[in-house]
PDB file of C-alpha atoms in Angstrom:
ATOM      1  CA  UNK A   1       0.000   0.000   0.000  1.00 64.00           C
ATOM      2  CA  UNK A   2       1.521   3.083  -1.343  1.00 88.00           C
ATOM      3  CA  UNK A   3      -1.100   5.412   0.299  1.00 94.00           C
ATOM      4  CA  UNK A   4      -4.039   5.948   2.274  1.00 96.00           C
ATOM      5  CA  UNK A   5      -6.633   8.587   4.066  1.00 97.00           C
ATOM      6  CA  UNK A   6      -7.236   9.181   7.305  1.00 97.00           C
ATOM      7  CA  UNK A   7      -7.490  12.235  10.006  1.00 97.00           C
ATOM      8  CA  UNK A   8      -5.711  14.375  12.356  1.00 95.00           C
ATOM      9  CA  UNK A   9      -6.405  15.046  15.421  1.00 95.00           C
ATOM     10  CA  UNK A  10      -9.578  15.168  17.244  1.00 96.00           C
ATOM     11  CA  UNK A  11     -12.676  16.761  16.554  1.00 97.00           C
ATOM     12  CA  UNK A  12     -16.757  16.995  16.765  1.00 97.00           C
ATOM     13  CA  UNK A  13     -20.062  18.335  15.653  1.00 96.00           C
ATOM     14  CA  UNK A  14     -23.722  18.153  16.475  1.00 96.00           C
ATOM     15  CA  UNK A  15     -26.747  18.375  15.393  1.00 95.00           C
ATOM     16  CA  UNK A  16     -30.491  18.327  16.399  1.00 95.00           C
ATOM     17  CA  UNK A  17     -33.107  15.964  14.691  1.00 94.00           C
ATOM     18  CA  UNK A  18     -36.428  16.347  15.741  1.00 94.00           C
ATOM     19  CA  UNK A  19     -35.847  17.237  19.655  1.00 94.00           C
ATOM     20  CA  UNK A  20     -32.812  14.477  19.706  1.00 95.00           C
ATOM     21  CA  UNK A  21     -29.240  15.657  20.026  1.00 97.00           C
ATOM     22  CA  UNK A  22     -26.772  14.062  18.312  1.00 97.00           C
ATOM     23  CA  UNK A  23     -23.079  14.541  18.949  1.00 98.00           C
ATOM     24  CA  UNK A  24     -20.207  13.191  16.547  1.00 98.00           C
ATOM     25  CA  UNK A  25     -16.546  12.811  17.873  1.00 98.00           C
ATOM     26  CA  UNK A  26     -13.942  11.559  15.729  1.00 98.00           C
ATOM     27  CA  UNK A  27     -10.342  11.120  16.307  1.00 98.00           C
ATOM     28  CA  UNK A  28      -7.069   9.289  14.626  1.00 98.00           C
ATOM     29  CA  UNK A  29      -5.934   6.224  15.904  1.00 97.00           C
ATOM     30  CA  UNK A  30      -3.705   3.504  15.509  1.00 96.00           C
ATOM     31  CA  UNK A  31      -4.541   0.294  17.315  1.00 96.00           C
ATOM     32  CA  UNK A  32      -7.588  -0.791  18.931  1.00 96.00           C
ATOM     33  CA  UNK A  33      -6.809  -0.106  22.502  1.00 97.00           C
ATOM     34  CA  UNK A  34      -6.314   3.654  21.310  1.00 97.00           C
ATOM     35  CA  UNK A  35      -9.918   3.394  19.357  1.00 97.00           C
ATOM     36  CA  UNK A  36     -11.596   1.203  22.902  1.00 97.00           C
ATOM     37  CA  UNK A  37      -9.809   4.088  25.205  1.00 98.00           C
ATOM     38  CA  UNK A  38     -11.261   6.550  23.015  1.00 98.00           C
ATOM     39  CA  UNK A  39     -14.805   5.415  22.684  1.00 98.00           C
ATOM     40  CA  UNK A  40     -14.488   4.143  26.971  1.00 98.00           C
ATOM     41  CA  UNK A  41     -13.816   8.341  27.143  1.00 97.00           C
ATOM     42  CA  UNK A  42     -16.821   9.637  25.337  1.00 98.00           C
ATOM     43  CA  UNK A  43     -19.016   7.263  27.187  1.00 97.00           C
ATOM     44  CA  UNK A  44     -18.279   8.569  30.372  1.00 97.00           C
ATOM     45  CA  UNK A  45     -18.376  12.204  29.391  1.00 96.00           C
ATOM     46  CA  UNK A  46     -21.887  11.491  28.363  1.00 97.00           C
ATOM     47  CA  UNK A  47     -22.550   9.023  30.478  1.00 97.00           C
ATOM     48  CA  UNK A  48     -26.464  10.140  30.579  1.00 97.00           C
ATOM     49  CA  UNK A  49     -27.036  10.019  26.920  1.00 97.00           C
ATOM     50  CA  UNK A  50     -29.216   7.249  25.779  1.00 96.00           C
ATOM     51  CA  UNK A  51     -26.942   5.804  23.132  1.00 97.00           C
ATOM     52  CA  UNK A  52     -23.159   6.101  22.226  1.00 98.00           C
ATOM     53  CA  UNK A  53     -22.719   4.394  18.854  1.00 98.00           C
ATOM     54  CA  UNK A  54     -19.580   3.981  17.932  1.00 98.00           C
ATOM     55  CA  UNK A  55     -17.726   2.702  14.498  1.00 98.00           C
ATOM     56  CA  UNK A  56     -13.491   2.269  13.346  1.00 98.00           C
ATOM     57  CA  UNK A  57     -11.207   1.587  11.276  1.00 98.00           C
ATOM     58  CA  UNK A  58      -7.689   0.478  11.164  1.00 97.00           C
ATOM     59  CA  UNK A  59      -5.161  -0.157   9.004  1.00 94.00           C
ATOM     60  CA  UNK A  60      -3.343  -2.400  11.799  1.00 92.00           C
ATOM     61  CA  UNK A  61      -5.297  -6.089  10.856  1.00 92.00           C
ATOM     62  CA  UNK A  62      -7.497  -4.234   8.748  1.00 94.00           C
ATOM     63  CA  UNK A  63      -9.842  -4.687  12.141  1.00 96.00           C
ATOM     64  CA  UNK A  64     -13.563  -3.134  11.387  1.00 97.00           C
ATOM     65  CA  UNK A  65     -16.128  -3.239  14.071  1.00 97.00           C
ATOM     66  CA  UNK A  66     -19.345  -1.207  15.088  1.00 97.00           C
ATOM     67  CA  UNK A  67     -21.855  -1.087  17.687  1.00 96.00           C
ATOM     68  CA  UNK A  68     -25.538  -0.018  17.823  1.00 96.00           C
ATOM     69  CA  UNK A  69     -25.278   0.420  21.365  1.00 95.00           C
ATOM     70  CA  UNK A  70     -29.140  -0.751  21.785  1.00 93.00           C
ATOM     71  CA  UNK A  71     -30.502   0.640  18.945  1.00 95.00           C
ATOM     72  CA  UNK A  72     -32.500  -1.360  16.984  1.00 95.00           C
ATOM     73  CA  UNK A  73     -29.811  -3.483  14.845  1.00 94.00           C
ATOM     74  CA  UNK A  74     -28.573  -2.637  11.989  1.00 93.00           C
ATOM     75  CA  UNK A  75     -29.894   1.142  12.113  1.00 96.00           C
ATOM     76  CA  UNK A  76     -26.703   2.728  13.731  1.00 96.00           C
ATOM     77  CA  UNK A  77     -23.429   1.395  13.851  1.00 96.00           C
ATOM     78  CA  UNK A  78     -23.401  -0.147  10.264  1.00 97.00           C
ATOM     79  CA  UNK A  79     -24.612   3.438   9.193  1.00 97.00           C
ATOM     80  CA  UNK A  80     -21.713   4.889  11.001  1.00 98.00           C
ATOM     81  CA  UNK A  81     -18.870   2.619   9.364  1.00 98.00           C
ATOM     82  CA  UNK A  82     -20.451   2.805   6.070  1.00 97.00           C
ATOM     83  CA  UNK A  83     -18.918   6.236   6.075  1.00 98.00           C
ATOM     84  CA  UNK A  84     -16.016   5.588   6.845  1.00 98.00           C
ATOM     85  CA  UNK A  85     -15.822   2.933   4.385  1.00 97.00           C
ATOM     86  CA  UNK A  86     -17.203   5.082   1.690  1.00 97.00           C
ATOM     87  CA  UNK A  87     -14.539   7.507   2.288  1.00 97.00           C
ATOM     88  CA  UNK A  88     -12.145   5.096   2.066  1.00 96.00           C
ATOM     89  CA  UNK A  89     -10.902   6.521   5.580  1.00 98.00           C
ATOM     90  CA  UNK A  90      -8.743   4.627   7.610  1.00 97.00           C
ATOM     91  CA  UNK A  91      -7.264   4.819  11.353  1.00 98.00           C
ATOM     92  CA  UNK A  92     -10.240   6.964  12.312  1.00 98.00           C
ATOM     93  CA  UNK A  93     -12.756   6.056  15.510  1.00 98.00           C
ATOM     94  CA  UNK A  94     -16.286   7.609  15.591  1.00 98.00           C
ATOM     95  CA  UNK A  95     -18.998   8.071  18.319  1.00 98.00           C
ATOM     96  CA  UNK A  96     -21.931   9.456  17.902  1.00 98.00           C
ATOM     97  CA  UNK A  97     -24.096  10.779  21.190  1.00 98.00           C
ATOM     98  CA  UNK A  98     -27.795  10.408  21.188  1.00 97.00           C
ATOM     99  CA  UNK A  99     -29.538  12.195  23.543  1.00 97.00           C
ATOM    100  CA  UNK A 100     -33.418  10.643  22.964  1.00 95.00           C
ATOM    101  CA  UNK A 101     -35.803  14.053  22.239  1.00 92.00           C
ATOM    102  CA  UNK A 102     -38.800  11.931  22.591  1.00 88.00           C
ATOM    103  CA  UNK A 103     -39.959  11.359  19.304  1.00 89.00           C
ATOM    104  CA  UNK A 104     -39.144   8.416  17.452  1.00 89.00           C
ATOM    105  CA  UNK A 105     -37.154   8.530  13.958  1.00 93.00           C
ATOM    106  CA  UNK A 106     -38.321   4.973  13.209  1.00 93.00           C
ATOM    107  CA  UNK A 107     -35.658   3.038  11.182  1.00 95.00           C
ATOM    108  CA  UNK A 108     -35.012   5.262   8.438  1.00 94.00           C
ATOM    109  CA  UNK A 109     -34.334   7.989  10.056  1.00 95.00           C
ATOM    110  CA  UNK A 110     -32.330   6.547  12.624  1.00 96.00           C
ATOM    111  CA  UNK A 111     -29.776   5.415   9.473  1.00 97.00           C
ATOM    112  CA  UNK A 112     -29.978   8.980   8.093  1.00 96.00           C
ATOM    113  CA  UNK A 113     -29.260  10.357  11.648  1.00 97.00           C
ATOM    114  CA  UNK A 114     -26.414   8.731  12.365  1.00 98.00           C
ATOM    115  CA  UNK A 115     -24.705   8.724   8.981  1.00 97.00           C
ATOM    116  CA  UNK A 116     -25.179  12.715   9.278  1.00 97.00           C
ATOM    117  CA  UNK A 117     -23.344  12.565  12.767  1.00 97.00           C
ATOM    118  CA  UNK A 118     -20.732  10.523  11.414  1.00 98.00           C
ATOM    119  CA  UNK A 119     -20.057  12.611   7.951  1.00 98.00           C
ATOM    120  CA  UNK A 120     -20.441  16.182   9.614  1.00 98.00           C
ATOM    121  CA  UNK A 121     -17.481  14.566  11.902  1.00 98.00           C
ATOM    122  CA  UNK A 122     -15.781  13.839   8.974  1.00 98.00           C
ATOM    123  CA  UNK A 123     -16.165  16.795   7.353  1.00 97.00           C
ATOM    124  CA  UNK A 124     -15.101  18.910  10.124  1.00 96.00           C
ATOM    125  CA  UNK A 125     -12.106  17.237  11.291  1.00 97.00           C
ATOM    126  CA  UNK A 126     -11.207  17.133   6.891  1.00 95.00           C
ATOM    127  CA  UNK A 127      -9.421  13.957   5.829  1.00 96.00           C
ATOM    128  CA  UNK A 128      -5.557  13.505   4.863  1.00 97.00           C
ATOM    129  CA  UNK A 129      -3.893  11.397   2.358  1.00 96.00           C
ATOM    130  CA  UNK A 130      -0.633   9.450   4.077  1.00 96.00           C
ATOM    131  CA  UNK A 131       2.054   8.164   1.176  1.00 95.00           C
ATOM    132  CA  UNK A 132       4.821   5.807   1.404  1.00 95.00           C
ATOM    133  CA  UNK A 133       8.472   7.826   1.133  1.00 97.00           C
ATOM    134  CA  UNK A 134      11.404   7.241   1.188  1.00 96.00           C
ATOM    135  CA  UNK A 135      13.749   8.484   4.601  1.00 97.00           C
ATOM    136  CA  UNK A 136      16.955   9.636   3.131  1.00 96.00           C
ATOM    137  CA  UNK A 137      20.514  11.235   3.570  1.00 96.00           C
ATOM    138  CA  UNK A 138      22.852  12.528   1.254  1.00 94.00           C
ATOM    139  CA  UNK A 139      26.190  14.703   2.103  1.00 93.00           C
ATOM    140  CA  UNK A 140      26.813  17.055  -0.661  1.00 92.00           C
ATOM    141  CA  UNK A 141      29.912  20.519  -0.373  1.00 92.00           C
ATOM    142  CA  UNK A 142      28.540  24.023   0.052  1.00 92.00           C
ATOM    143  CA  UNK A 143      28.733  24.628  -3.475  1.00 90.00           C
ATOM    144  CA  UNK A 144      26.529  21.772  -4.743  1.00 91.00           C
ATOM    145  CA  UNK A 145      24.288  22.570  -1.698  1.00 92.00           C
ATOM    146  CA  UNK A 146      22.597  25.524  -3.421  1.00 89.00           C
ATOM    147  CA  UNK A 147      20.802  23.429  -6.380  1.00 91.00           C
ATOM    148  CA  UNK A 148      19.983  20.327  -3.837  1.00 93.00           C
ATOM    149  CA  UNK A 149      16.958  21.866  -1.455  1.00 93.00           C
ATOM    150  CA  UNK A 150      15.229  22.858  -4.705  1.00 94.00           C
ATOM    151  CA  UNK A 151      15.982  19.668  -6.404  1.00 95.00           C
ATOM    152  CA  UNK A 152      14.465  17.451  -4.186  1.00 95.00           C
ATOM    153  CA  UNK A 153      11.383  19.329  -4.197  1.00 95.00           C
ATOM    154  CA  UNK A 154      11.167  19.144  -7.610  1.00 94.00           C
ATOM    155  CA  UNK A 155      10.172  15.207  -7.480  1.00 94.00           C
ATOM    156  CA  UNK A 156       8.122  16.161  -4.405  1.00 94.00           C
ATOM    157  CA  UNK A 157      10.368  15.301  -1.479  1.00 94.00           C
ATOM    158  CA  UNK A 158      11.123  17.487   1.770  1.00 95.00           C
ATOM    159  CA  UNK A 159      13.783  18.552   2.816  1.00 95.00           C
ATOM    160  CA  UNK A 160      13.500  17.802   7.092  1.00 95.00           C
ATOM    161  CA  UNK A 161      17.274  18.358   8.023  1.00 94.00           C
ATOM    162  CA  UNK A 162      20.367  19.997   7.282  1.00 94.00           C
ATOM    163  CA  UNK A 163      23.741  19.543   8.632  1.00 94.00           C
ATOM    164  CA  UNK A 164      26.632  22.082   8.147  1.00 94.00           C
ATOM    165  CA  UNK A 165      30.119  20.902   8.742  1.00 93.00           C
ATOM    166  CA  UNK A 166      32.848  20.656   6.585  1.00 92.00           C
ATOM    167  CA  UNK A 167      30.091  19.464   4.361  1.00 94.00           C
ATOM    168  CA  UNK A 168      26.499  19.540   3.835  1.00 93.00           C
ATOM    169  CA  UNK A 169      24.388  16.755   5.203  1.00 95.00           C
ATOM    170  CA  UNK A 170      20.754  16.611   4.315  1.00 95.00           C
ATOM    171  CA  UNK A 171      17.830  14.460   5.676  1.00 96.00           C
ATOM    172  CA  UNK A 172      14.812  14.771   3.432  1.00 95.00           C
ATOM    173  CA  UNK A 173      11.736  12.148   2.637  1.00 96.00           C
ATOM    174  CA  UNK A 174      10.532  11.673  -0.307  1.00 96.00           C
ATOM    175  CA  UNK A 175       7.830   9.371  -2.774  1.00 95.00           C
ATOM    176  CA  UNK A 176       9.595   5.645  -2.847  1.00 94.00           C
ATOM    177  CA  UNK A 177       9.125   5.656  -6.249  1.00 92.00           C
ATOM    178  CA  UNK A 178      10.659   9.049  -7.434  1.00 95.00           C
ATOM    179  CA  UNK A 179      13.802   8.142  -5.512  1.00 95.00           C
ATOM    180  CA  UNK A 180      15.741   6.338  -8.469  1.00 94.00           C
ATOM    181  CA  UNK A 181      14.536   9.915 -10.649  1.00 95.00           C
ATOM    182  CA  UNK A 182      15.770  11.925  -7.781  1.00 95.00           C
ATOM    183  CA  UNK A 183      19.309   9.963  -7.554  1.00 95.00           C
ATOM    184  CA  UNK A 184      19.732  10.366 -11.681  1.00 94.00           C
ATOM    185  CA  UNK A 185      19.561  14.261 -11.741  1.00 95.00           C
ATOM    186  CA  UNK A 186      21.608  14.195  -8.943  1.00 93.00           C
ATOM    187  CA  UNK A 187      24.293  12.585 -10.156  1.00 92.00           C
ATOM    188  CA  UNK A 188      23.912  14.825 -13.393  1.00 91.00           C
ATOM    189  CA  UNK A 189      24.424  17.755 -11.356  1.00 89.00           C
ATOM    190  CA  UNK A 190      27.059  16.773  -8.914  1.00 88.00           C
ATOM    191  CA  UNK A 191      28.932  14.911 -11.834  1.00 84.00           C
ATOM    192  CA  UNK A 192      28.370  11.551 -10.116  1.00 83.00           C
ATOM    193  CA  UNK A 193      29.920  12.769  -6.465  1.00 87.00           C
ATOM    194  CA  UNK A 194      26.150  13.268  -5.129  1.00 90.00           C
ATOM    195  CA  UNK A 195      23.443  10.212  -4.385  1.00 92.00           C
ATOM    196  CA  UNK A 196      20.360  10.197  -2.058  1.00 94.00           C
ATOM    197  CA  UNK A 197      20.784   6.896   0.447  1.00 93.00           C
ATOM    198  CA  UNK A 198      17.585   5.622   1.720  1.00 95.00           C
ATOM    199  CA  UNK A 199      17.496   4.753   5.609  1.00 94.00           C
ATOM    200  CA  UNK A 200      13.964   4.179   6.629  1.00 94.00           C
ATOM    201  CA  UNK A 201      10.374   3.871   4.763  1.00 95.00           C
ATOM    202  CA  UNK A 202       7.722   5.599   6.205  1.00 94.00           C
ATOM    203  CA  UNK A 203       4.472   7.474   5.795  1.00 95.00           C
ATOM    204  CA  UNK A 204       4.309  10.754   5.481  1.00 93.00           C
ATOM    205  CA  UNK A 205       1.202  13.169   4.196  1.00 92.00           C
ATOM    206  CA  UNK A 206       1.015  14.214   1.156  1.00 86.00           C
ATOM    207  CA  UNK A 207       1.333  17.858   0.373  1.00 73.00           C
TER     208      UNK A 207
END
């Protein structure tokens, strides 16, 4: 996997349907105990609501799960995850808070409810795009330093280091797969003396 979305952060927004409040927090997260802490959290800040329906998604195990939290099955927690799973969003936990109003929604409007608390979440909090790249270092002299920040943004690296000793060193990441292009111009402009060595892969978000 080369990329994928998720969020940053925490956020929430609300929203009233027919004298029932409905509250939806969403945060990033990276295992399950993080998403389980999180949802354990919201329950016990609204620990008098009458439902907190929760939904994830992980990229560790590719682990999906839901809950309707005693709503009628079906009619909550599958609404929730189906947004995240539309948005092809990943690494993201959602509750949504019910507070009953007294009037019932009936089925169809209990899906619509809680797929609005889950995308006006979404929305709010906006959504990232993580990509694969490329950790790297490369040690270049003062005077081939002045073409090399500009260079490596030119194939859509960043530059996150520099080093200035008798030489140059630079840390930078950038897309695994521009790396090879990156190292050829390189080499063109440093007349071989100049190559990018990778030293980690990890994700990074895209800009």
């Amino acid at each position: 996997m080369q990329t994928y979305i998720t969020v940053k952060g925490f956020d929430n927004d609300e929203f009233v349907e027919r004298r029932s409040r409905f509250i939806g927090y969403i945060k990033h997260v990276e295992t399950e105990r993080e998403a389980t802490d999180f949802i354990a959290q919201i329950r016990s800040k609204h620990w008098d609501a009458t439902h907190n329906v929760y939904a994830y998604c992980l990229r560790e195990n590719q682990v999906k799960r839901y809950s309707d939290d005693n709503e009628p099955q079906g009619t909550a927690g599958i609404p929730v995850l189906d947004v995240l799973q539309k948005n092809n969003v990943t690494d993201v936990v959602v509750v949504v808070t019910r507070y009953f109003g007294g009037v019932l929604l009936g089925a169809g409007g209990l899906v619509r409810a809680y797929s609005h608390g889950a995308s006006i979440a979404l929305k709010k909090i906006g959504m990232v795009t993580m990509q694969l790249c490329s950790e790297c270092e490369l040690t270049c002299t003062y005077t081939q330093y002045g073409k090399i920040p500009a260079t490596i943004a030119s194939f859509d690296g960043v530059v996150d280091d520099s080093e200035f000793t008798d030489n140059v060193k630079v840390k930078f990441h950038i897309p695994c797969d521009n790396l090879n292009k990156l190292n050829d111009v390189l080499s063109e402009l440093t007349c071989g003396d100049c190559q990018a060595e990778e030293k980690n892969t990890n994700f990074f978000e895209q800009k």
